[in-house]
Amino acid sequence: MYCQAVFAVKYRKAVIQNSFKRELYAVIGNLINETGAKTLIVNGHFDHVHVLFRFFSEASYLGNNEKCQI
């Protein structure tokens, strides 16, 4: 299952600067990966960040789905 999340800066102030943008994206991606999800892309602008990630693999979903069938 794929999910897109958007993180916004408080009051949508433009505080995400180019000087630390790459590091911020890396930290967000790593935090998501540590939960067991797979980060596909992290990107954004000066006041928000978009993240696309996958919750679990398609193979594990199909395996669980087959177990649930009656």
mmCIF file of N, CA and C in Angstrom, residues 23-62:
data_model
loop_
_atom_site.group_PDB
_atom_site.id
_atom_site.type_symbol
_atom_site.label_atom_id
_atom_site.label_comp_id
_atom_site.label_asym_id
_atom_site.label_seq_id
_atom_site.Cartn_x
_atom_site.Cartn_y
_atom_site.Cartn_z
ATOM 1 N N GLU A 23 19.527 17.400 4.213
ATOM 2 C CA GLU A 23 19.652 16.691 5.486
ATOM 3 C C GLU A 23 18.275 16.441 6.103
ATOM 4 N N LEU A 24 17.393 17.415 6.028
ATOM 5 C CA LEU A 24 16.031 17.261 6.544
ATOM 6 C C LEU A 24 15.309 16.128 5.824
ATOM 7 N N TYR A 25 15.401 16.100 4.499
ATOM 8 C CA TYR A 25 14.761 15.042 3.713
ATOM 9 C C TYR A 25 15.331 13.679 4.086
ATOM 10 N N ALA A 26 16.639 13.601 4.291
ATOM 11 C CA ALA A 26 17.272 12.338 4.671
ATOM 12 C C ALA A 26 16.781 11.861 6.035
ATOM 13 N N VAL A 27 16.655 12.761 6.983
ATOM 14 C CA VAL A 27 16.185 12.400 8.322
ATOM 15 C C VAL A 27 14.749 11.887 8.255
ATOM 16 N N ILE A 28 13.889 12.576 7.532
ATOM 17 C CA ILE A 28 12.493 12.148 7.402
ATOM 18 C C ILE A 28 12.423 10.774 6.739
ATOM 19 N N GLY A 29 13.174 10.584 5.671
ATOM 20 C CA GLY A 29 13.197 9.292 4.985
ATOM 21 C C GLY A 29 13.680 8.171 5.885
ATOM 22 N N ASN A 30 14.733 8.421 6.653
ATOM 23 C CA ASN A 30 15.258 7.408 7.571
ATOM 24 C C ASN A 30 14.271 7.067 8.683
ATOM 25 N N LEU A 31 13.576 8.064 9.194
ATOM 26 C CA LEU A 31 12.580 7.801 10.237
ATOM 27 C C LEU A 31 11.469 6.899 9.715
ATOM 28 N N ILE A 32 11.033 7.137 8.501
ATOM 29 C CA ILE A 32 9.992 6.294 7.911
ATOM 30 C C ILE A 32 10.527 4.886 7.687
ATOM 31 N N ASN A 33 11.750 4.769 7.177
ATOM 32 C CA ASN A 33 12.342 3.453 6.942
ATOM 33 C C ASN A 33 12.506 2.659 8.234
ATOM 34 N N GLU A 34 12.788 3.324 9.332
ATOM 35 C CA GLU A 34 12.961 2.645 10.619
ATOM 36 C C GLU A 34 11.673 2.006 11.118
ATOM 37 N N THR A 35 10.529 2.441 10.615
ATOM 38 C CA THR A 35 9.252 1.845 11.010
ATOM 39 C C THR A 35 8.966 0.564 10.241
ATOM 40 N N GLY A 36 9.793 0.255 9.243
ATOM 41 C CA GLY A 36 9.564 -0.923 8.419
ATOM 42 C C GLY A 36 8.960 -0.585 7.068
ATOM 43 N N ALA A 37 8.595 0.658 6.881
ATOM 44 C CA ALA A 37 8.069 1.108 5.587
ATOM 45 C C ALA A 37 9.248 1.378 4.650
ATOM 46 N N LYS A 38 8.965 1.639 3.392
ATOM 47 C CA LYS A 38 10.011 1.917 2.399
ATOM 48 C C LYS A 38 9.765 3.299 1.813
ATOM 49 N N THR A 39 10.663 4.231 2.073
ATOM 50 C CA THR A 39 10.558 5.576 1.523
ATOM 51 C C THR A 39 10.900 5.542 0.040
ATOM 52 N N LEU A 40 10.024 6.090 -0.795
ATOM 53 C CA LEU A 40 10.258 6.127 -2.231
ATOM 54 C C LEU A 40 10.787 7.477 -2.683
ATOM 55 N N ILE A 41 10.226 8.551 -2.147
ATOM 56 C CA ILE A 41 10.716 9.892 -2.504
ATOM 57 C C ILE A 41 10.337 10.876 -1.397
ATOM 58 N N VAL A 42 11.231 11.815 -1.169
ATOM 59 C CA VAL A 42 10.991 12.928 -0.239
ATOM 60 C C VAL A 42 11.360 14.192 -0.989
ATOM 61 N N ASN A 43 10.462 15.151 -1.003
ATOM 62 C CA ASN A 43 10.694 16.402 -1.711
ATOM 63 C C ASN A 43 9.814 17.478 -1.090
ATOM 64 N N GLY A 44 10.023 18.694 -1.448
ATOM 65 C CA GLY A 44 9.191 19.739 -0.884
ATOM 66 C C GLY A 44 9.576 21.123 -1.351
ATOM 67 N N HIS A 45 9.174 22.087 -0.550
ATOM 68 C CA HIS A 45 9.403 23.485 -0.842
ATOM 69 C C HIS A 45 9.805 24.165 0.467
ATOM 70 N N PHE A 46 9.771 25.465 0.510
ATOM 71 C CA PHE A 46 10.236 26.209 1.684
ATOM 72 C C PHE A 46 9.307 26.106 2.890
ATOM 73 N N ASP A 47 8.052 25.670 2.667
ATOM 74 C CA ASP A 47 7.107 25.626 3.777
ATOM 75 C C ASP A 47 6.430 24.269 3.972
ATOM 76 N N HIS A 48 6.817 23.257 3.202
ATOM 77 C CA HIS A 48 6.223 21.932 3.371
ATOM 78 C C HIS A 48 7.106 20.857 2.738
ATOM 79 N N VAL A 49 6.850 19.599 3.144
ATOM 80 C CA VAL A 49 7.607 18.453 2.623
ATOM 81 C C VAL A 49 6.611 17.360 2.235
ATOM 82 N N HIS A 50 6.778 16.792 1.047
ATOM 83 C CA HIS A 50 5.976 15.664 0.579
ATOM 84 C C HIS A 50 6.798 14.392 0.734
ATOM 85 N N VAL A 51 6.149 13.305 1.154
ATOM 86 C CA VAL A 51 6.810 12.016 1.275
ATOM 87 C C VAL A 51 5.911 10.951 0.654
ATOM 88 N N LEU A 52 6.475 10.135 -0.221
ATOM 89 C CA LEU A 52 5.771 8.981 -0.774
ATOM 90 C C LEU A 52 6.472 7.744 -0.258
ATOM 91 N N PHE A 53 5.707 6.855 0.377
ATOM 92 C CA PHE A 53 6.317 5.644 0.922
ATOM 93 C C PHE A 53 5.358 4.466 0.802
ATOM 94 N N ARG A 54 5.924 3.258 0.951
ATOM 95 C CA ARG A 54 5.145 2.028 0.878
ATOM 96 C C ARG A 54 5.123 1.393 2.259
ATOM 97 N N PHE A 55 3.912 1.026 2.723
ATOM 98 C CA PHE A 55 3.749 0.427 4.046
ATOM 99 C C PHE A 55 4.369 -0.949 4.148
ATOM 100 N N PHE A 56 4.076 -1.808 3.184
ATOM 101 C CA PHE A 56 4.603 -3.157 3.189
ATOM 102 C C PHE A 56 4.689 -3.643 1.762
ATOM 103 N N SER A 57 5.441 -4.696 1.560
ATOM 104 C CA SER A 57 5.669 -5.182 0.203
ATOM 105 C C SER A 57 4.407 -5.811 -0.366
ATOM 106 N N GLU A 58 4.314 -5.814 -1.670
ATOM 107 C CA GLU A 58 3.170 -6.423 -2.334
ATOM 108 C C GLU A 58 3.120 -7.917 -2.051
ATOM 109 N N ALA A 59 4.277 -8.561 -1.950
ATOM 110 C CA ALA A 59 4.320 -9.995 -1.679
ATOM 111 C C ALA A 59 3.722 -10.310 -0.307
ATOM 112 N N SER A 60 4.043 -9.515 0.690
ATOM 113 C CA SER A 60 3.494 -9.781 2.024
ATOM 114 C C SER A 60 1.994 -9.514 2.049
ATOM 115 N N TYR A 61 1.533 -8.527 1.275
ATOM 116 C CA TYR A 61 0.103 -8.251 1.207
ATOM 117 C C TYR A 61 -0.627 -9.417 0.561
ATOM 118 N N LEU A 62 -0.099 -9.927 -0.544
ATOM 119 C CA LEU A 62 -0.735 -11.045 -1.221
ATOM 120 C C LEU A 62 -0.755 -12.281 -0.333
#
